[in-house]
Short mmCIF file of N, CA and C in Angstrom, two decimals:
data_model
loop_
_atom_site.label_atom_id
_atom_site.label_comp_id
_atom_site.label_asym_id
_atom_site.label_seq_id
_atom_site.Cartn_x
_atom_site.Cartn_y
_atom_site.Cartn_z
N MET D 6 85.73 126.51 112.68
CA MET D 6 86.17 125.48 113.60
C MET D 6 87.59 125.02 113.27
N ILE D 7 87.84 124.73 112.00
CA ILE D 7 89.17 124.27 111.61
C ILE D 7 90.19 125.38 111.85
N ALA D 8 89.84 126.61 111.52
CA ALA D 8 90.75 127.73 111.75
C ALA D 8 91.07 127.87 113.23
N ALA D 9 90.08 127.68 114.09
CA ALA D 9 90.30 127.77 115.53
C ALA D 9 91.23 126.67 116.01
N LEU D 10 91.06 125.46 115.50
CA LEU D 10 91.95 124.35 115.87
C LEU D 10 93.37 124.64 115.43
N PHE D 11 93.52 125.17 114.21
CA PHE D 11 94.84 125.51 113.70
C PHE D 11 95.48 126.58 114.58
N ALA D 12 94.72 127.62 114.93
CA ALA D 12 95.25 128.69 115.77
C ALA D 12 95.68 128.15 117.13
N MET D 13 94.88 127.24 117.71
CA MET D 13 95.24 126.66 119.01
C MET D 13 96.51 125.85 118.89
N ALA D 14 96.67 125.13 117.78
CA ALA D 14 97.86 124.30 117.61
C ALA D 14 99.12 125.14 117.57
N LEU D 15 99.02 126.37 117.04
CA LEU D 15 100.19 127.23 116.96
C LEU D 15 100.47 127.96 118.27
N ILE D 16 99.46 128.09 119.14
CA ILE D 16 99.61 128.84 120.38
C ILE D 16 99.97 127.94 121.55
N VAL D 17 99.43 126.73 121.59
CA VAL D 17 99.65 125.84 122.72
C VAL D 17 101.12 125.41 122.77
N PRO D 18 101.79 125.60 123.91
CA PRO D 18 103.18 125.16 124.01
C PRO D 18 103.29 123.67 123.75
N SER D 19 104.39 123.30 123.11
CA SER D 19 104.60 121.91 122.75
C SER D 19 105.90 121.40 123.36
N PRO D 20 105.95 120.13 123.74
CA PRO D 20 107.19 119.58 124.26
C PRO D 20 108.17 119.22 123.14
N THR D 21 107.85 119.59 121.91
CA THR D 21 108.68 119.25 120.76
C THR D 21 110.06 119.85 120.88
N PRO D 22 111.10 119.08 120.56
CA PRO D 22 112.44 119.67 120.53
C PRO D 22 112.42 120.86 119.57
N PRO D 23 113.12 121.93 119.89
CA PRO D 23 112.99 123.15 119.10
C PRO D 23 113.56 123.08 117.69
N ASP D 24 114.36 122.07 117.38
CA ASP D 24 115.01 122.15 116.07
C ASP D 24 115.28 120.82 115.36
N LYS D 25 114.57 119.78 115.68
CA LYS D 25 114.85 118.48 115.08
C LYS D 25 113.91 118.20 113.90
N GLY D 26 114.48 118.11 112.69
CA GLY D 26 113.72 117.79 111.50
C GLY D 26 114.19 116.48 110.90
N THR D 27 113.27 115.72 110.35
CA THR D 27 113.61 114.44 109.72
C THR D 27 112.95 114.40 108.34
N TRP D 28 113.16 113.31 107.60
CA TRP D 28 112.48 113.13 106.31
C TRP D 28 111.75 111.79 106.32
N TYR D 29 110.74 111.69 105.47
CA TYR D 29 109.99 110.45 105.36
C TYR D 29 109.47 110.25 103.94
N GLY D 30 109.17 109.03 103.62
CA GLY D 30 108.59 108.68 102.33
C GLY D 30 108.12 107.25 102.41
N GLU D 31 107.24 106.89 101.52
CA GLU D 31 106.75 105.51 101.51
C GLU D 31 107.65 104.63 100.66
N ARG D 32 107.66 103.35 100.98
CA ARG D 32 108.42 102.40 100.18
C ARG D 32 107.84 102.38 98.77
N CYS D 33 108.72 102.34 97.79
CA CYS D 33 108.30 102.34 96.40
C CYS D 33 107.70 100.98 96.02
N PRO D 34 106.79 100.98 95.04
CA PRO D 34 106.27 99.71 94.54
C PRO D 34 107.39 98.88 93.92
N ALA D 35 107.19 97.60 93.81
CA ALA D 35 108.19 96.69 93.21
C ALA D 35 108.62 97.21 91.84
N GLY D 36 109.91 97.24 91.61
CA GLY D 36 110.44 97.67 90.32
C GLY D 36 110.59 99.17 90.15
N VAL D 37 110.23 99.96 91.18
CA VAL D 37 110.32 101.42 91.09
C VAL D 37 111.38 101.91 92.07
N SER D 38 112.19 102.87 91.65
CA SER D 38 113.14 103.49 92.56
C SER D 38 113.08 105.00 92.37
N PHE D 39 113.71 105.71 93.28
CA PHE D 39 113.62 107.16 93.32
C PHE D 39 114.95 107.69 93.81
N LEU D 40 115.35 108.85 93.35
CA LEU D 40 116.58 109.50 93.83
C LEU D 40 117.79 108.58 93.74
N GLY D 41 118.06 108.11 92.55
CA GLY D 41 119.28 107.32 92.35
C GLY D 41 119.22 105.91 92.88
N GLY D 42 118.06 105.28 92.85
CA GLY D 42 117.97 103.89 93.23
C GLY D 42 117.38 103.60 94.59
N ARG D 43 117.08 104.64 95.37
CA ARG D 43 116.46 104.38 96.69
C ARG D 43 115.07 103.82 96.49
N THR D 44 114.68 102.90 97.34
CA THR D 44 113.33 102.34 97.27
C THR D 44 112.51 102.70 98.51
N ASP D 45 113.09 103.54 99.39
CA ASP D 45 112.40 103.90 100.64
C ASP D 45 111.89 105.33 100.64
N SER D 46 111.86 105.97 99.48
CA SER D 46 111.53 107.40 99.50
C SER D 46 110.59 107.83 98.38
N CYS D 47 109.68 106.99 97.98
CA CYS D 47 108.68 107.41 96.99
C CYS D 47 107.68 108.35 97.65
N SER D 48 107.09 109.22 96.85
CA SER D 48 106.09 110.16 97.38
C SER D 48 104.85 109.41 97.84
N PRO D 49 104.35 109.70 99.03
CA PRO D 49 103.12 109.04 99.48
C PRO D 49 101.87 109.63 98.86
N TYR D 50 102.01 110.66 98.04
CA TYR D 50 100.84 111.29 97.46
C TYR D 50 100.61 110.83 96.04
N VAL D 51 99.40 110.45 95.77
CA VAL D 51 98.99 109.91 94.48
C VAL D 51 98.13 110.96 93.78
N ALA D 52 98.27 111.10 92.46
CA ALA D 52 97.47 112.05 91.70
C ALA D 52 95.98 111.74 91.86
N LYS D 53 95.15 112.76 91.77
CA LYS D 53 93.70 112.57 91.90
C LYS D 53 93.18 111.57 90.88
N ARG D 54 93.71 111.65 89.65
CA ARG D 54 93.24 110.73 88.60
C ARG D 54 93.54 109.27 88.95
N ASN D 55 94.46 109.04 89.89
CA ASN D 55 94.80 107.69 90.32
C ASN D 55 94.22 107.34 91.69
N GLY D 56 93.26 108.15 92.14
CA GLY D 56 92.58 107.85 93.40
C GLY D 56 93.13 108.54 94.63
N GLY D 57 94.14 109.40 94.46
CA GLY D 57 94.73 110.09 95.61
C GLY D 57 94.14 111.47 95.81
N ARG D 58 94.76 112.24 96.72
CA ARG D 58 94.31 113.60 97.01
C ARG D 58 94.85 114.60 96.01
N GLY D 59 95.95 114.27 95.34
CA GLY D 59 96.54 115.19 94.38
C GLY D 59 97.21 116.36 95.05
N GLY D 60 97.61 117.34 94.25
CA GLY D 60 98.21 118.55 94.81
C GLY D 60 99.72 118.45 94.95
N GLU D 61 100.27 119.10 95.95
CA GLU D 61 101.70 119.22 96.19
C GLU D 61 102.33 117.85 96.36
N ARG D 62 103.29 117.50 95.50
CA ARG D 62 103.89 116.18 95.54
C ARG D 62 105.33 116.16 96.02
N TRP D 63 106.04 117.27 95.89
CA TRP D 63 107.47 117.21 96.18
C TRP D 63 107.86 117.86 97.49
N MET D 64 107.42 119.06 97.72
CA MET D 64 107.83 119.80 98.91
C MET D 64 106.72 119.76 99.96
N TYR D 65 106.53 118.60 100.54
CA TYR D 65 105.48 118.44 101.55
C TYR D 65 106.12 118.13 102.90
N ALA D 66 105.31 118.18 103.94
CA ALA D 66 105.80 117.92 105.29
C ALA D 66 104.67 117.41 106.17
N ALA D 67 105.05 116.87 107.31
CA ALA D 67 104.10 116.39 108.31
C ALA D 67 104.49 117.00 109.65
N VAL D 68 103.47 117.33 110.45
CA VAL D 68 103.69 117.88 111.79
C VAL D 68 102.68 117.26 112.75
N GLY D 69 102.90 117.47 114.03
CA GLY D 69 102.06 116.85 115.04
C GLY D 69 100.66 117.43 115.16
N PHE D 70 100.47 118.71 114.82
CA PHE D 70 99.15 119.30 114.98
C PHE D 70 98.22 119.05 113.81
N PHE D 71 98.75 118.58 112.66
CA PHE D 71 97.90 118.40 111.48
C PHE D 71 96.95 117.22 111.66
N ARG D 72 95.71 117.44 111.26
CA ARG D 72 94.69 116.38 111.29
C ARG D 72 93.99 116.33 109.94
N TRP D 73 93.57 115.15 109.54
CA TRP D 73 92.84 115.00 108.29
C TRP D 73 91.62 115.90 108.32
N GLY D 74 91.36 116.56 107.21
CA GLY D 74 90.25 117.49 107.10
C GLY D 74 90.69 118.94 107.25
N MET D 75 91.87 119.17 107.83
CA MET D 75 92.41 120.52 107.92
C MET D 75 92.89 120.95 106.55
N PRO D 76 92.84 122.25 106.27
CA PRO D 76 93.43 122.71 105.01
C PRO D 76 94.95 122.61 105.10
N PRO D 77 95.63 122.38 103.97
CA PRO D 77 97.10 122.37 104.00
C PRO D 77 97.64 123.69 104.53
N VAL D 78 98.79 123.65 105.17
CA VAL D 78 99.41 124.82 105.78
C VAL D 78 100.79 125.03 105.15
N ALA D 79 101.06 126.24 104.71
CA ALA D 79 102.37 126.56 104.15
C ALA D 79 103.36 126.87 105.28
N ALA D 80 104.62 126.50 105.07
CA ALA D 80 105.66 126.77 106.06
C ALA D 80 106.99 126.98 105.35
N ILE D 81 107.86 127.74 105.99
CA ILE D 81 109.23 127.90 105.53
C ILE D 81 110.11 127.14 106.52
N VAL D 82 110.96 126.26 106.00
CA VAL D 82 111.88 125.48 106.83
C VAL D 82 113.30 125.91 106.47
N ARG D 83 114.11 126.21 107.48
CA ARG D 83 115.50 126.62 107.25
C ARG D 83 116.43 125.65 107.96
N SER D 84 117.45 125.19 107.24
CA SER D 84 118.46 124.33 107.83
C SER D 84 119.45 125.18 108.61
N LYS D 85 119.70 124.83 109.85
CA LYS D 85 120.68 125.56 110.65
C LYS D 85 122.10 125.23 110.20
N LYS D 86 122.27 124.10 109.54
CA LYS D 86 123.59 123.69 109.06
C LYS D 86 123.99 124.44 107.79
N THR D 87 123.08 124.50 106.82
CA THR D 87 123.41 125.09 105.51
C THR D 87 122.90 126.50 105.33
N GLY D 88 121.90 126.91 106.13
CA GLY D 88 121.29 128.21 105.97
C GLY D 88 120.26 128.27 104.85
N LYS D 89 120.10 127.19 104.11
CA LYS D 89 119.14 127.16 103.01
C LYS D 89 117.72 127.04 103.54
N GLU D 90 116.78 127.62 102.78
CA GLU D 90 115.37 127.57 103.14
C GLU D 90 114.57 126.90 102.04
N VAL D 91 113.45 126.30 102.42
CA VAL D 91 112.53 125.70 101.46
C VAL D 91 111.10 125.95 101.94
N ARG D 92 110.22 126.20 100.99
CA ARG D 92 108.79 126.37 101.31
C ARG D 92 108.13 125.01 101.13
N VAL D 93 107.44 124.56 102.17
CA VAL D 93 106.76 123.26 102.13
C VAL D 93 105.27 123.45 102.38
N ILE D 94 104.51 122.44 102.01
CA ILE D 94 103.09 122.40 102.32
C ILE D 94 102.88 121.29 103.34
N VAL D 95 102.43 121.67 104.53
CA VAL D 95 102.13 120.69 105.58
C VAL D 95 100.78 120.08 105.24
N ARG D 96 100.77 118.76 105.02
CA ARG D 96 99.52 118.09 104.64
C ARG D 96 99.44 116.67 105.18
N ASP D 97 100.19 116.43 106.25
CA ASP D 97 100.18 115.09 106.82
C ASP D 97 100.45 115.18 108.32
N HIS D 98 100.04 114.13 109.03
CA HIS D 98 100.26 114.04 110.47
C HIS D 98 101.54 113.27 110.75
N CYS D 99 102.29 113.70 111.74
CA CYS D 99 103.54 113.04 112.15
C CYS D 99 103.40 112.62 113.61
N ALA D 100 103.28 111.32 113.83
CA ALA D 100 103.12 110.81 115.20
C ALA D 100 104.34 111.14 116.07
N ALA D 101 105.54 111.03 115.51
CA ALA D 101 106.75 111.35 116.28
C ALA D 101 106.77 112.83 116.65
N CYS D 102 106.22 113.67 115.77
CA CYS D 102 106.13 115.11 116.09
C CYS D 102 105.15 115.33 117.23
N ARG D 103 104.01 114.67 117.16
CA ARG D 103 102.98 114.80 118.20
C ARG D 103 103.51 114.33 119.56
N GLN D 104 104.39 113.33 119.53
CA GLN D 104 104.96 112.79 120.77
C GLN D 104 106.13 113.62 121.28
N GLY D 105 106.52 114.66 120.52
CA GLY D 105 107.58 115.54 120.96
C GLY D 105 108.98 115.10 120.62
N ARG D 106 109.12 114.10 119.77
CA ARG D 106 110.46 113.62 119.39
C ARG D 106 111.05 114.37 118.20
N VAL D 107 110.19 114.96 117.37
CA VAL D 107 110.60 115.63 116.15
C VAL D 107 109.75 116.88 115.97
N LEU D 108 110.31 117.94 115.39
CA LEU D 108 109.57 119.16 115.11
C LEU D 108 108.77 119.05 113.82
N ILE D 109 109.40 118.54 112.76
CA ILE D 109 108.77 118.44 111.44
C ILE D 109 109.38 117.27 110.68
N ASP D 110 108.57 116.62 109.87
CA ASP D 110 108.99 115.49 109.04
C ASP D 110 108.83 115.93 107.59
N LEU D 111 109.92 116.01 106.85
CA LEU D 111 109.91 116.56 105.49
C LEU D 111 109.90 115.49 104.41
N SER D 112 109.43 115.87 103.23
CA SER D 112 109.54 114.98 102.08
C SER D 112 111.02 114.85 101.72
N PRO D 113 111.39 113.77 101.04
CA PRO D 113 112.80 113.61 100.64
C PRO D 113 113.30 114.81 99.82
N MET D 114 112.49 115.33 98.90
CA MET D 114 112.92 116.45 98.06
C MET D 114 113.10 117.72 98.88
N ALA D 115 112.26 117.95 99.87
CA ALA D 115 112.41 119.13 100.72
C ALA D 115 113.69 119.02 101.55
N PHE D 116 113.97 117.83 102.08
CA PHE D 116 115.18 117.60 102.87
C PHE D 116 116.41 117.87 102.02
N LEU D 117 116.41 117.36 100.78
CA LEU D 117 117.53 117.57 99.86
C LEU D 117 117.68 119.04 99.48
N ALA D 118 116.55 119.74 99.30
CA ALA D 118 116.59 121.15 98.92
C ALA D 118 117.23 122.02 100.00
N LEU D 119 117.28 121.52 101.21
CA LEU D 119 117.95 122.23 102.30
C LEU D 119 119.47 122.06 102.25
N GLY D 120 119.94 121.32 101.25
CA GLY D 120 121.38 121.09 101.13
C GLY D 120 121.86 119.95 102.00
N LEU D 121 120.94 119.09 102.41
CA LEU D 121 121.26 117.95 103.27
C LEU D 121 121.21 116.67 102.44
N THR D 122 121.70 115.58 103.00
CA THR D 122 121.60 114.28 102.32
C THR D 122 120.62 113.41 103.08
N LEU D 123 119.97 112.50 102.36
CA LEU D 123 119.02 111.60 103.02
C LEU D 123 119.74 110.72 104.04
N GLY D 124 121.00 110.44 103.81
CA GLY D 124 121.78 109.65 104.75
C GLY D 124 121.94 110.31 106.11
N GLU D 125 121.85 111.64 106.15
CA GLU D 125 121.93 112.33 107.45
C GLU D 125 120.71 112.02 108.30
N GLY D 126 119.55 111.91 107.67
CA GLY D 126 118.34 111.50 108.37
C GLY D 126 117.71 112.51 109.30
N VAL D 127 118.52 113.21 110.08
CA VAL D 127 118.03 114.19 111.06
C VAL D 127 118.84 115.47 110.88
N ALA D 128 118.16 116.60 110.97
CA ALA D 128 118.85 117.89 110.83
C ALA D 128 118.27 118.90 111.80
N ARG D 129 119.08 119.87 112.16
CA ARG D 129 118.60 120.98 112.98
C ARG D 129 117.96 122.00 112.05
N VAL D 130 116.69 122.33 112.33
CA VAL D 130 115.94 123.23 111.47
C VAL D 130 115.14 124.24 112.27
N GLU D 131 114.73 125.31 111.60
CA GLU D 131 113.77 126.27 112.13
C GLU D 131 112.56 126.24 111.22
N VAL D 132 111.37 126.38 111.77
CA VAL D 132 110.14 126.34 110.99
C VAL D 132 109.32 127.61 111.27
N ARG D 133 108.86 128.24 110.20
CA ARG D 133 107.97 129.40 110.31
C ARG D 133 106.70 129.09 109.53
N TYR D 134 105.57 129.05 110.21
CA TYR D 134 104.29 128.73 109.57
C TYR D 134 103.70 129.99 108.95
N LEU D 135 103.22 129.84 107.71
CA LEU D 135 102.67 130.96 106.96
C LEU D 135 101.15 130.98 106.97
N GLY D 136 100.52 129.90 107.39
CA GLY D 136 99.07 129.82 107.43
C GLY D 136 98.51 128.89 106.37
N ALA D 137 97.19 128.81 106.33
CA ALA D 137 96.52 127.88 105.40
C ALA D 137 96.84 128.28 103.97
N ARG D 138 97.03 127.28 103.15
CA ARG D 138 97.39 127.49 101.75
C ARG D 138 96.21 127.93 100.96
#
């Protein structure tokens, strides 16, 4: 059933812009900063020993077709500006992606690995899905 839903999500045409990628992260707890003092880009994933789901913490992403209970999906994201690529694990839902405003929402580290800055906020990207992890 999950595999069928995933397959349908990749086949059904989407109104998503073909190349708009953004980054996201949760606000850091009081007294914690990340990436040189930013407080808006802590990882939303908590280790299993601390009550979270665990697993991939740095190179993650969110897309519109992902739903809780689906297995994580591997993808390659390429920046059209820098030509750099990064492998991410899709493991979150992106409401803006589902609404067609964004193609993919990347972790701060994935966005930076593309040779972009967090200050840019939005980048032109290509995404190739590799399937369930």
